[in-house]
Structure formats: C-alpha cells, structure tokens
mmCIF file of C-alpha atoms (C1' of nucleotides) in Angstrom:
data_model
loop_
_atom_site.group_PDB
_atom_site.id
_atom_site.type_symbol
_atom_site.label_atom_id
_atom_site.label_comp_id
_atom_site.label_asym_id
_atom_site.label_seq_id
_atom_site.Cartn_x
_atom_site.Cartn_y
_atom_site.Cartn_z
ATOM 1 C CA UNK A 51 -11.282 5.630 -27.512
ATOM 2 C CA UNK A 52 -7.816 6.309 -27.317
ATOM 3 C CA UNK A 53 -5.403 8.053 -29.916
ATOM 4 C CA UNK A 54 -3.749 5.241 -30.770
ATOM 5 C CA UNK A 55 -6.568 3.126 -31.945
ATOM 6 C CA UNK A 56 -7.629 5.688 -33.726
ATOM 7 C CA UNK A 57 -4.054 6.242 -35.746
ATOM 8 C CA UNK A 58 -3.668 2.611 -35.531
ATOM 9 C CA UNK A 59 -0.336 3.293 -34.876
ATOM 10 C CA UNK A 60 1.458 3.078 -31.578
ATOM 11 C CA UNK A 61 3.962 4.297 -29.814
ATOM 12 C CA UNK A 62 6.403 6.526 -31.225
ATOM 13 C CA UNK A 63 4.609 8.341 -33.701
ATOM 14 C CA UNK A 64 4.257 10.975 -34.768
ATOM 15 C CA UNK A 65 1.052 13.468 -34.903
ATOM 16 C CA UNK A 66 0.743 16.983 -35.682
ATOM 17 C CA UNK A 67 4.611 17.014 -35.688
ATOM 18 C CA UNK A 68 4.747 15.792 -31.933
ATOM 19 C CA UNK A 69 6.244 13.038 -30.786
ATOM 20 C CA UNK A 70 4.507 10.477 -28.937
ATOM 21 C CA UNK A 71 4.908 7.281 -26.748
ATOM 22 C CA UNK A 72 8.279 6.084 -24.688
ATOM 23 C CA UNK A 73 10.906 8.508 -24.672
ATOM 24 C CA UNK A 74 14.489 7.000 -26.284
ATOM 25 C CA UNK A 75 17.847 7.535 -24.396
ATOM 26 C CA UNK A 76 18.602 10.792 -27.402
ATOM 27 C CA UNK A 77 15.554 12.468 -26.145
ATOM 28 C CA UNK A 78 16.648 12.351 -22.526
ATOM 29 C CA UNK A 79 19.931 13.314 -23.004
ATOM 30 C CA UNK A 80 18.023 16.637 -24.578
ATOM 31 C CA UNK A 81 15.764 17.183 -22.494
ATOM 32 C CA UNK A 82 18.642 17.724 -19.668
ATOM 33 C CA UNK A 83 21.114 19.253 -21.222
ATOM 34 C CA UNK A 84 18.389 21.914 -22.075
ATOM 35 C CA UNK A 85 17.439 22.061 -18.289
ATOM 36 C CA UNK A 86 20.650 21.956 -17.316
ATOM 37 C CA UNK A 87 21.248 24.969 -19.668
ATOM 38 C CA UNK A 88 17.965 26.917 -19.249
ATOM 39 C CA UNK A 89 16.701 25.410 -15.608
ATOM 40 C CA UNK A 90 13.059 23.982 -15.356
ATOM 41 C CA UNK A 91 9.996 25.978 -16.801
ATOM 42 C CA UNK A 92 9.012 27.446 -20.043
ATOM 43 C CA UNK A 93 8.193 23.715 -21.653
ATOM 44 C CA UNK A 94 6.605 24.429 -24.759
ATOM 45 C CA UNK A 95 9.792 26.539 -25.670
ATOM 46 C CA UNK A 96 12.110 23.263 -24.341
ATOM 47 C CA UNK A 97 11.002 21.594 -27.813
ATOM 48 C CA UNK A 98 11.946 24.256 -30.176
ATOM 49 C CA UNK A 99 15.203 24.997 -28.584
ATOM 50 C CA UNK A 100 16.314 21.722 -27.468
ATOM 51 C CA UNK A 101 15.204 20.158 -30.649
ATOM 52 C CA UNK A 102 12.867 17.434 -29.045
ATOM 53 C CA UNK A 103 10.037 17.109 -31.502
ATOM 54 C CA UNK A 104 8.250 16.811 -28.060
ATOM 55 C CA UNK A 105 5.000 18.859 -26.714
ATOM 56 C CA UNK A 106 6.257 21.083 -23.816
ATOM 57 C CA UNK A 107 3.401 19.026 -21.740
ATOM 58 C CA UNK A 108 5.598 15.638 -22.678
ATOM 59 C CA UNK A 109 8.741 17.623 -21.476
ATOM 60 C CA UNK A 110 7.727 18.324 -18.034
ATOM 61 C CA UNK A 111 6.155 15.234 -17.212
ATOM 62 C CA UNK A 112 9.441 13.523 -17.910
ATOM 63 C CA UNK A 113 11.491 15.507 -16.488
ATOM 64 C CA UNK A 114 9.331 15.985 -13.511
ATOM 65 C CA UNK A 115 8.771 12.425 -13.414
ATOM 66 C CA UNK A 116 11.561 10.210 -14.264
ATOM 67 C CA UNK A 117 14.655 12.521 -15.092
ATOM 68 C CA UNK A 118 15.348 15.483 -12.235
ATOM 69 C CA UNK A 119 18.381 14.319 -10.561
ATOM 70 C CA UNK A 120 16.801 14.357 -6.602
ATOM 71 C CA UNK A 121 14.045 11.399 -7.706
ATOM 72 C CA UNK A 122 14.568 8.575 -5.611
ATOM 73 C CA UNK A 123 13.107 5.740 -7.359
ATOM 74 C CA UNK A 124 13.147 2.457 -6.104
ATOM 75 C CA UNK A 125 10.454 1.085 -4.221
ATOM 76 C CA UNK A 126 8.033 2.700 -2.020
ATOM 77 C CA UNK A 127 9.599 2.209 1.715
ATOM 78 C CA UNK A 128 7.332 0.612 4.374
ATOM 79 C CA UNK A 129 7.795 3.973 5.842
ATOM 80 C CA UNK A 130 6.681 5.548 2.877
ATOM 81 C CA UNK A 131 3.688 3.326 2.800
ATOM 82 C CA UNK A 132 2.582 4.028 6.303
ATOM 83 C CA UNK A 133 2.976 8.025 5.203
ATOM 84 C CA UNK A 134 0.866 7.632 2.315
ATOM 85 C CA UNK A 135 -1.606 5.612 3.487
ATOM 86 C CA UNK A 136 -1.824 8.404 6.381
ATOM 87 C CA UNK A 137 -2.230 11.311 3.701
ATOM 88 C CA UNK A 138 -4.731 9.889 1.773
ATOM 89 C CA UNK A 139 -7.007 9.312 4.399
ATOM 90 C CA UNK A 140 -6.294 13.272 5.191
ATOM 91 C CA UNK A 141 -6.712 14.271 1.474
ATOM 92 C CA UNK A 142 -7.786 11.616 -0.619
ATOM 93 C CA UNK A 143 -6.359 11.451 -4.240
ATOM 94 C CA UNK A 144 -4.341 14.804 -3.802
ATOM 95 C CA UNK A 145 -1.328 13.069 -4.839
ATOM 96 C CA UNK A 146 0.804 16.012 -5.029
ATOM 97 C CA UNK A 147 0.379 16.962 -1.964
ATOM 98 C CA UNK A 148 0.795 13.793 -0.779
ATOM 99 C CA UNK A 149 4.180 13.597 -2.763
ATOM 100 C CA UNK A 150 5.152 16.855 -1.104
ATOM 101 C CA UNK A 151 5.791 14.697 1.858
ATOM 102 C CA UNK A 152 7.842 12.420 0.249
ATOM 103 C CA UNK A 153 10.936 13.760 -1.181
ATOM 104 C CA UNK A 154 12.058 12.079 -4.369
ATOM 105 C CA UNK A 155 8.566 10.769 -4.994
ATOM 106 C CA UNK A 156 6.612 11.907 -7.469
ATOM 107 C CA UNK A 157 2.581 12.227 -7.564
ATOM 108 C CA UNK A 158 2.639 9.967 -10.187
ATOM 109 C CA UNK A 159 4.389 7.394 -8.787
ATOM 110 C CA UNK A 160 2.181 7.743 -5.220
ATOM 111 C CA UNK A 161 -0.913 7.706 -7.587
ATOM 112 C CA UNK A 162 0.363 4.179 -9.482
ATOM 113 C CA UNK A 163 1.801 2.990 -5.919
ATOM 114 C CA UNK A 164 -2.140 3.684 -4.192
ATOM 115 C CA UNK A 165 -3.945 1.895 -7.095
ATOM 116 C CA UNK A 166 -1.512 -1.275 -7.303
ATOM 117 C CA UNK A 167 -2.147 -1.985 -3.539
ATOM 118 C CA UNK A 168 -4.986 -0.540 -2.253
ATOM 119 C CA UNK A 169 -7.672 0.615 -4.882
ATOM 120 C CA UNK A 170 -8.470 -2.779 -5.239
ATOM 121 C CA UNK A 171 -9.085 -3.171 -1.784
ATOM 122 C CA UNK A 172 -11.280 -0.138 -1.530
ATOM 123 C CA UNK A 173 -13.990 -1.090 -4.064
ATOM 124 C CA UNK A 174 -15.066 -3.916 -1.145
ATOM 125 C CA UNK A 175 -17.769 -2.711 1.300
ATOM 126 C CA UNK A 176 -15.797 0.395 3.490
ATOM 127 C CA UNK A 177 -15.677 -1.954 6.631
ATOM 128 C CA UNK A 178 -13.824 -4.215 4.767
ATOM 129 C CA UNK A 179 -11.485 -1.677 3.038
ATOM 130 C CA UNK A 180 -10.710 -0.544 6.683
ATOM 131 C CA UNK A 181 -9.927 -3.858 8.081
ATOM 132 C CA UNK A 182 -7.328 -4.209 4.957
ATOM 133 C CA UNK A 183 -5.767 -1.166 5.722
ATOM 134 C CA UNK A 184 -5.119 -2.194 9.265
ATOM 135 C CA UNK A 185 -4.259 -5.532 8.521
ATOM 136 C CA UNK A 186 -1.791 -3.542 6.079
ATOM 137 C CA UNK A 187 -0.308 -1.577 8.901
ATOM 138 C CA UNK A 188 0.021 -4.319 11.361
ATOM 139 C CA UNK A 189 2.137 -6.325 8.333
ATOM 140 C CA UNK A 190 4.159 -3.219 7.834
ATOM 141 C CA UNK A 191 5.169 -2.746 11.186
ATOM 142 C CA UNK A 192 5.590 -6.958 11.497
ATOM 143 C CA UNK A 193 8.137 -6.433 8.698
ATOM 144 C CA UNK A 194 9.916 -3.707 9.954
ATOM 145 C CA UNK A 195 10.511 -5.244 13.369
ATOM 146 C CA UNK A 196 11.799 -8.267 11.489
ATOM 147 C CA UNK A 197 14.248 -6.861 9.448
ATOM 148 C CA UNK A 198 15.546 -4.628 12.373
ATOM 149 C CA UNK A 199 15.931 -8.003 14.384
ATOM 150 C CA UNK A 200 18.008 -9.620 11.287
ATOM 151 C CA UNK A 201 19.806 -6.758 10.741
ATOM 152 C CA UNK A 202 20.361 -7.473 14.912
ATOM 153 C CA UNK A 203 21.389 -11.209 13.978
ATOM 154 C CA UNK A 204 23.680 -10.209 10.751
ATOM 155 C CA UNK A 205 25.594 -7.802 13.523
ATOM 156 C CA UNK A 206 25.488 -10.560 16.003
ATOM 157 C CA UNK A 207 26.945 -13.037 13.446
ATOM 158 C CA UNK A 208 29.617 -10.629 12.350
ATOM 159 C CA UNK A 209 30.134 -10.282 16.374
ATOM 160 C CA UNK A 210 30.748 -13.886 16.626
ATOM 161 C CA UNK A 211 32.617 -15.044 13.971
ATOM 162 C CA UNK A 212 35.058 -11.868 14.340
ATOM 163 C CA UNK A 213 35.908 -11.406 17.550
ATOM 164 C CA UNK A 214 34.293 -14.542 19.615
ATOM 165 C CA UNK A 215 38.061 -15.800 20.680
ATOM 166 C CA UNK A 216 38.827 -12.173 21.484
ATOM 167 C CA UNK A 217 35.628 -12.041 23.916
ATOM 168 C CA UNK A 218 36.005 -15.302 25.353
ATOM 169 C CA UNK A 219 39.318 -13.985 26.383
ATOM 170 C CA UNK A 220 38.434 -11.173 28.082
ATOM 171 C CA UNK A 221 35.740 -12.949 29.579
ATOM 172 C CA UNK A 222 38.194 -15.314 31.197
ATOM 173 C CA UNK A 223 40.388 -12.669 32.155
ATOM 174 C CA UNK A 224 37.373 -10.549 34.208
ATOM 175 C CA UNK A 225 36.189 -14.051 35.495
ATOM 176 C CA UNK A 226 32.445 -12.684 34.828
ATOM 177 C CA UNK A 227 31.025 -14.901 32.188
ATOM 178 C CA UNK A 228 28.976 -16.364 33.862
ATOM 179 C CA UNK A 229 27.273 -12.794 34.731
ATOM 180 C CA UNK A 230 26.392 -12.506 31.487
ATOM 181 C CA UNK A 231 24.375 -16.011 31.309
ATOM 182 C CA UNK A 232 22.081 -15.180 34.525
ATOM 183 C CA UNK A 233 21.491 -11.827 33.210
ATOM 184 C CA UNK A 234 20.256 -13.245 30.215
ATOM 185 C CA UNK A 235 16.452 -12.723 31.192
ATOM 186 C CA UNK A 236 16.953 -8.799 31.545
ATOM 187 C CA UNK A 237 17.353 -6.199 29.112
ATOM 188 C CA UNK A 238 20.489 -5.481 27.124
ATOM 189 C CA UNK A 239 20.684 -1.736 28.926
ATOM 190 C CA UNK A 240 24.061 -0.426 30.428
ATOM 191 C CA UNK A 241 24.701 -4.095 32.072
ATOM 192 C CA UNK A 242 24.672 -6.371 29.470
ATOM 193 C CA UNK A 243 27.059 -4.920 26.832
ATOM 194 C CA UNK A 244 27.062 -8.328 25.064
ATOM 195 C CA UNK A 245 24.898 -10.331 23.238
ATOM 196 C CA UNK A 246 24.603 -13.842 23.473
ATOM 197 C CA UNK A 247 22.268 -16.041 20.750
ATOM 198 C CA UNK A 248 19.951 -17.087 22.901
ATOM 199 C CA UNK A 249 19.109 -13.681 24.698
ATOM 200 C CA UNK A 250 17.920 -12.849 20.835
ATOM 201 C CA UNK A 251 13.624 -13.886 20.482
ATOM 202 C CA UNK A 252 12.318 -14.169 17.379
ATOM 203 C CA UNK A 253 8.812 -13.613 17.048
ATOM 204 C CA UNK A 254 6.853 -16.596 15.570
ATOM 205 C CA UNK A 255 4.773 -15.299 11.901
ATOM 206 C CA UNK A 256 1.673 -14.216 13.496
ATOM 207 C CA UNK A 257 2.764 -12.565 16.415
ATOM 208 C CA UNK A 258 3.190 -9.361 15.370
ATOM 209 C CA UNK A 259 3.754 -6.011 17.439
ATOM 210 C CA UNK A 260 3.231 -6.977 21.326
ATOM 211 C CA UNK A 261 3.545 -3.593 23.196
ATOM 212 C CA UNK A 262 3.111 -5.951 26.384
ATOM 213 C CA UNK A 263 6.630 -6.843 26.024
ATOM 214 C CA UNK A 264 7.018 -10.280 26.833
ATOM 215 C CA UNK A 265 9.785 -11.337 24.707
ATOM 216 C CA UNK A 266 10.145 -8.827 21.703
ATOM 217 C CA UNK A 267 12.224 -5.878 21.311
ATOM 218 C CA UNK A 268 9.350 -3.224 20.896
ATOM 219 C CA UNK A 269 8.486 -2.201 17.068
ATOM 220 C CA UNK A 270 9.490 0.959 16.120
ATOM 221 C CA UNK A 271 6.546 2.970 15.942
ATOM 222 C CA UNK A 272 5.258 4.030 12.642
ATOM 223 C CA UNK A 273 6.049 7.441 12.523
ATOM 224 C CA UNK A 274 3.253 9.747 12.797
ATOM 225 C CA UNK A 275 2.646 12.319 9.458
ATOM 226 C CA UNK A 276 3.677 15.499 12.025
ATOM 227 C CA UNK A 277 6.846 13.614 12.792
ATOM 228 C CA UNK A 278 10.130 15.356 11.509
ATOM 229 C CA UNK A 279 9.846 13.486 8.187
ATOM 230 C CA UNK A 280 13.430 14.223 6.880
ATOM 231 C CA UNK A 281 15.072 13.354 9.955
ATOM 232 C CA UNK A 282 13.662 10.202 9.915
ATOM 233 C CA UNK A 283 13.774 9.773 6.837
ATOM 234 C CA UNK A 284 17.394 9.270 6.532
ATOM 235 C CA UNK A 285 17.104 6.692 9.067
ATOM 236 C CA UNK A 286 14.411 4.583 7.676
ATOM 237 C CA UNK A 287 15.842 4.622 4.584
ATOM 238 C CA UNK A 288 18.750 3.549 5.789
ATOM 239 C CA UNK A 289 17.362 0.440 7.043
ATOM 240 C CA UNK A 290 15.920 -0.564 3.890
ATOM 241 C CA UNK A 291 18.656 -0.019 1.990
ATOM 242 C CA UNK A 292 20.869 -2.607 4.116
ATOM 243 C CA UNK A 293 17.658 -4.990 3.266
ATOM 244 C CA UNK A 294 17.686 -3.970 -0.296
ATOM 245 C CA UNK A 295 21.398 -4.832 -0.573
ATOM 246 C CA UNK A 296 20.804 -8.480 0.941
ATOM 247 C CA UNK A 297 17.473 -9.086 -1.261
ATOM 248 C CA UNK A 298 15.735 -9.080 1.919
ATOM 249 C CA UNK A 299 12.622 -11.028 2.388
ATOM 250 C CA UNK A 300 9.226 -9.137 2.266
ATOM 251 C CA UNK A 301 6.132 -11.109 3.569
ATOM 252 C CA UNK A 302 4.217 -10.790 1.038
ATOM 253 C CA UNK A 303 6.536 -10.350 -1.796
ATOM 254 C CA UNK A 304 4.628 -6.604 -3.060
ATOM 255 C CA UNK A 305 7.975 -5.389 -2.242
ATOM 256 C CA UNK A 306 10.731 -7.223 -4.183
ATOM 257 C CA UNK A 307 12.521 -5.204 -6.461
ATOM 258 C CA UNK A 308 11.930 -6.359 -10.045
ATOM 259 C CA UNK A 309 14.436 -6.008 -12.743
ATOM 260 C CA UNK A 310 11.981 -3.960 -14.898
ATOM 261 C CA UNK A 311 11.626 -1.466 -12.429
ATOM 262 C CA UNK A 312 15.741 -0.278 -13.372
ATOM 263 C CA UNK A 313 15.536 -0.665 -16.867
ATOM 264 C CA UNK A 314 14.801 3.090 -17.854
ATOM 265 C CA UNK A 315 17.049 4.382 -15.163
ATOM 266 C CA UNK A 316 18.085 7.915 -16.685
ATOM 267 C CA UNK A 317 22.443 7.258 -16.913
ATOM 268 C CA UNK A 318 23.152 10.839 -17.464
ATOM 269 C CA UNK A 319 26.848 9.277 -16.197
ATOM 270 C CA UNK A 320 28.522 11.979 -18.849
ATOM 271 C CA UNK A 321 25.606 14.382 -16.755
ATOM 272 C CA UNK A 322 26.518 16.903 -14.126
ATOM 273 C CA UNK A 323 24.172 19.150 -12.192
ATOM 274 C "C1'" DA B 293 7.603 -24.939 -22.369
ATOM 275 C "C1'" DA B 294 3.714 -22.245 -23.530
ATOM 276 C "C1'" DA B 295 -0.372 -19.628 -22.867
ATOM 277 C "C1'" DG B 296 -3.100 -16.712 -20.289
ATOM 278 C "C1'" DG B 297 -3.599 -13.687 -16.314
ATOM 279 C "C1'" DT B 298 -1.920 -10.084 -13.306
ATOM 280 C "C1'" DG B 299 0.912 -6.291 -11.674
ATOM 281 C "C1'" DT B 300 3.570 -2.335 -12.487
ATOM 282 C "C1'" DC B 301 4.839 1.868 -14.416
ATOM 283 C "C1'" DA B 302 5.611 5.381 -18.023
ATOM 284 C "C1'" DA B 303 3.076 8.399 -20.558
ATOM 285 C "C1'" DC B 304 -1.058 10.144 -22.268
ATOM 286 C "C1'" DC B 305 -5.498 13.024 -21.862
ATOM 287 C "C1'" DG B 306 -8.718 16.466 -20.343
ATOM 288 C "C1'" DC B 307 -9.489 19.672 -17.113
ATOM 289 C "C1'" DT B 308 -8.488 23.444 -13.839
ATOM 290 C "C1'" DC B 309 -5.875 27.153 -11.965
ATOM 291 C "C1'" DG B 310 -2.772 31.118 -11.894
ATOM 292 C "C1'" DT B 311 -0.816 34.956 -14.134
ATOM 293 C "C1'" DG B 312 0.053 38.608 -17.211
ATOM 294 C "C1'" DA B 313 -1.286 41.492 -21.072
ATOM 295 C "C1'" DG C 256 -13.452 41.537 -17.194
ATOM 296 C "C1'" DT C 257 -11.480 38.402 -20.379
ATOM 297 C "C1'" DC C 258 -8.403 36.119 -23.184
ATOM 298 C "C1'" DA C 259 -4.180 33.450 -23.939
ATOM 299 C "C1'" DC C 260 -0.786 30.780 -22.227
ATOM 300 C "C1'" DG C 261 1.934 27.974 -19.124
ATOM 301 C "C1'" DA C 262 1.831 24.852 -15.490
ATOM 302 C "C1'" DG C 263 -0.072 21.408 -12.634
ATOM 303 C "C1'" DC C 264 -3.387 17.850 -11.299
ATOM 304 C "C1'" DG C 265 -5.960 13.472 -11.272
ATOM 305 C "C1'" DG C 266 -7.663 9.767 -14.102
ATOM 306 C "C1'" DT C 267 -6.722 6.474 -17.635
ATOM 307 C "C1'" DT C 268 -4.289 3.609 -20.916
ATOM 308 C "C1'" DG C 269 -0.889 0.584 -23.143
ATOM 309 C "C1'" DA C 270 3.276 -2.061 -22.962
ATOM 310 C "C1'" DC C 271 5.782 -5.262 -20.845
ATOM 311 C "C1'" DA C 272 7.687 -8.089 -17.039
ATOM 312 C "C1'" DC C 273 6.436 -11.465 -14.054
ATOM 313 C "C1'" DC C 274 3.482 -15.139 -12.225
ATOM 314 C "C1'" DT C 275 0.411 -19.038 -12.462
ATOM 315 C "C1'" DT C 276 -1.616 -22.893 -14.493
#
DNA sequence: AAAGGTGTCAACCGCTCGTGA
DNA sequence: GTCACGAGCGGTTGACACCTT
C-alpha cells in the first residue's frame, strides 16, 4: 500500500512538513544554487538552508538524477545498450556500477532502461531470454552498420550535388575515368579515392552483419566492456547524434526520441557551474 | 474521435553500508 | 562495541505520453 492511497492525496503534498511528488522549476532552481554554493553532500542540511521543504533523501536523488550539469540524457545509445547488456550479465542488477561505465547515465536511468526492454524478456524460459538477447545484439549491430552506410550516402549526396561538375572535370582532364568504373569491384583503399553510387551495397533487412565480406562494408564491432570506453565514446556518440539530428530511422522504433522525454529538461540557462 | 492498453521515466520506499563520536 | 547519521542502492509505484483498436 502506498503513501498516497493512504493520504488520498497525491502528488505534491505535503507530510510531516516534507514535500512530496514532482519537483516544480522553483525547487530546482534551489536545489542548485545551494550546490552550486555549498557543492554536493550534506542533504538533509540542503533543505534547511536552501529552503526546499524537501527531505535531504529527495535532494540527492534529484540532483543526482536529473539536475548535475555532466548528465547526458537522451536516449540510451546502441553503444550504450550493447555496454549494459554486457554488465549485467557480469553483475546483474548492480546498476551503479553498471552506470559507472557510462558517464552521464545514471543507475536509475540504466535500471528503468533494463526493465523497459529486457525484463520482460527475461521472465520467458532462460533459453529463450538468451536467444532475445542475441537477436538484440545482432539488431543493434544491423542498425549501426545502417546508419554508418547512410551517413556514407548523405556524404556521397553532398559529394555529388557539390562538386560533381568539378570532378567530372578533373576526370576529363587526367583522362582516367574510366579507371574508376573497372575498379569498381575492389575496395575503396588508397586507389579508389572516389565514390561512385553504384560501388555503395546496401544490405537487404535481414542480412545483417556478414564477416564473410561479400558485399558489405564490415560492422563495426561492438565494442568490448575492457575497450577504452571514453575514447570511444566520443565517437559513437558522435554518430548518433548526426542520426538524432536527421530523426533517423530505428528498426524497431524503441529508440525514437519522444517529446516527453525533454519536457523536464533542467534550463538552469541563468545557471553557471 | 474516443477509449483502453502500453511504455517510459521521475520519484518514492525500505534496506544496507560506512563513518565518526 | 554500539549508536546515530548520512549516503547509496535496488525495487516499486504513479503519472503521463504515446499507441492501438
């Protein structure tokens, strides 16, 4: 039985002289100018001297958890997905330690992330559980091959558009273009500085990862938990940010950022740390 | 268009652990 | 040793946005 059936309340009450439930834009604004003032720690104080009528329990988990500047928010990364799935099946429901390897993430927001997707999946028969967790990892690595192959065909359409007339002309001048259609066939190394479309292959739906190489630039392995996780990091994220910015499609959808998910975002604009 | 179902996430709770008096 | 207190953790809940019928 929760609190708030019992008070028959809701949100936003208050009990004992606490405040309860969401947290309004005021309270925020406290909350960090006090940290910004006093640094993190000593929460039960933050409520008497920053004037939240706020347990120093509710302080920390917001701060901790939706207002310290270095959060990243956003959706979890396919990258990030791989990582967690990888650490849970080290440690299990550790989520801060989990979230240790993910910088901006909180263990909440791994904890919410895990049950959304995969708890569900994990109450079926363990064989079962296992075979969604691959099929998960094969999708995630599908996805990130296609979005590194239209991120390929944005560049290549920005290539042609721009400067085709420019290359055609230099073609002509170094009578060699037709080099560059009978070396189609090979790979884009040192000789083939240019792309033309049809030396691009893109892999049909189900095809997935094909480490035989017949036809498909090779996937870009899911980075291994012992991997230099900042490093690539920065990359990865990189990559789906440029997706982010084009509303990129996501196979399944679980990704797609939904308006909701910016609503609260802490605008500390007048803020600096 | 509306109703019901589902997914997501912020915020709560109870518990445990670490530390200092 | 033990008590009090602060901090942190994992599990759970409620509200609401979004989706489906």
């Amino acid at each position: 039985m929760s609190l708030w059936g019992v008070m028959g309340g809701g949100w936003g009450l208050v009990e004992e002289g606490w405040r309860k439930g969401p947290w309004t834009a005021e309270e925020d604004r406290l909350l960090i100018d006090y940290v910004r003032l006093h640094g993190e720690g000593r929460w039960n104080s933050v409520a008497r001297l920053a004037g939240l009528k706020r347990n120093g329990k509710s302080c920390r988990l917001r701060w901790v958890n939706y207002l310290r500047p270095d959060l990243k928010r956003g959706q979890i990364t396919p990258y990030e997905e791989t990582i967690i799935l990888e650490l849970h099946a080290k440690w299990g429901n550790r989520w801060s330690t989990i979230a240790r390897s993910l910088p901006g993430r909180t263990d909440n927001e791994i904890k919410n992330y895990w049950r959304t997707h995969f708890k569900k999946k994990t109450k079926s028969p363990s064989n079962n559980a296992e075979k969604t967790k691959n099929r998960i990892l094969k999708r995630q690595q599908f996805q990130q091959q296609r979005r590194m192959e239209l991120q390929q065909e944005q560049q290549l359409l920005q290539f042609n558009q721009i400067d085709v007339n420019k290359i055609m002309s230099l073609l002509d001048d170094n009578n060699n273009y037709n080099d560059f259609s009978s070396s189609s066939s090979g790979s884009s190394g040192e000789g083939g500085a240019f792309y033309v479309p049809h030396q691009i292959k893109i892999p049909t739906p189900n095809s997935g990862h094909d480490p035989n190489g017949n036809g498909f630039c090779p996937v870009v392995p899911a980075p291994t938990v012992e991997a230099n996780v900042n490093e690539d990091f920065a990359i990865w994220n990189g990559i789906w940010n440029l997706d982010l910015e084009g509303q990129g499609s996501f196979g399944d959808g679980a990704c797609v950022p939904r308006k909701h998910c910016f609503q609260n975002w802490p605008i500390p604009s007048n803020l600096t740390f």
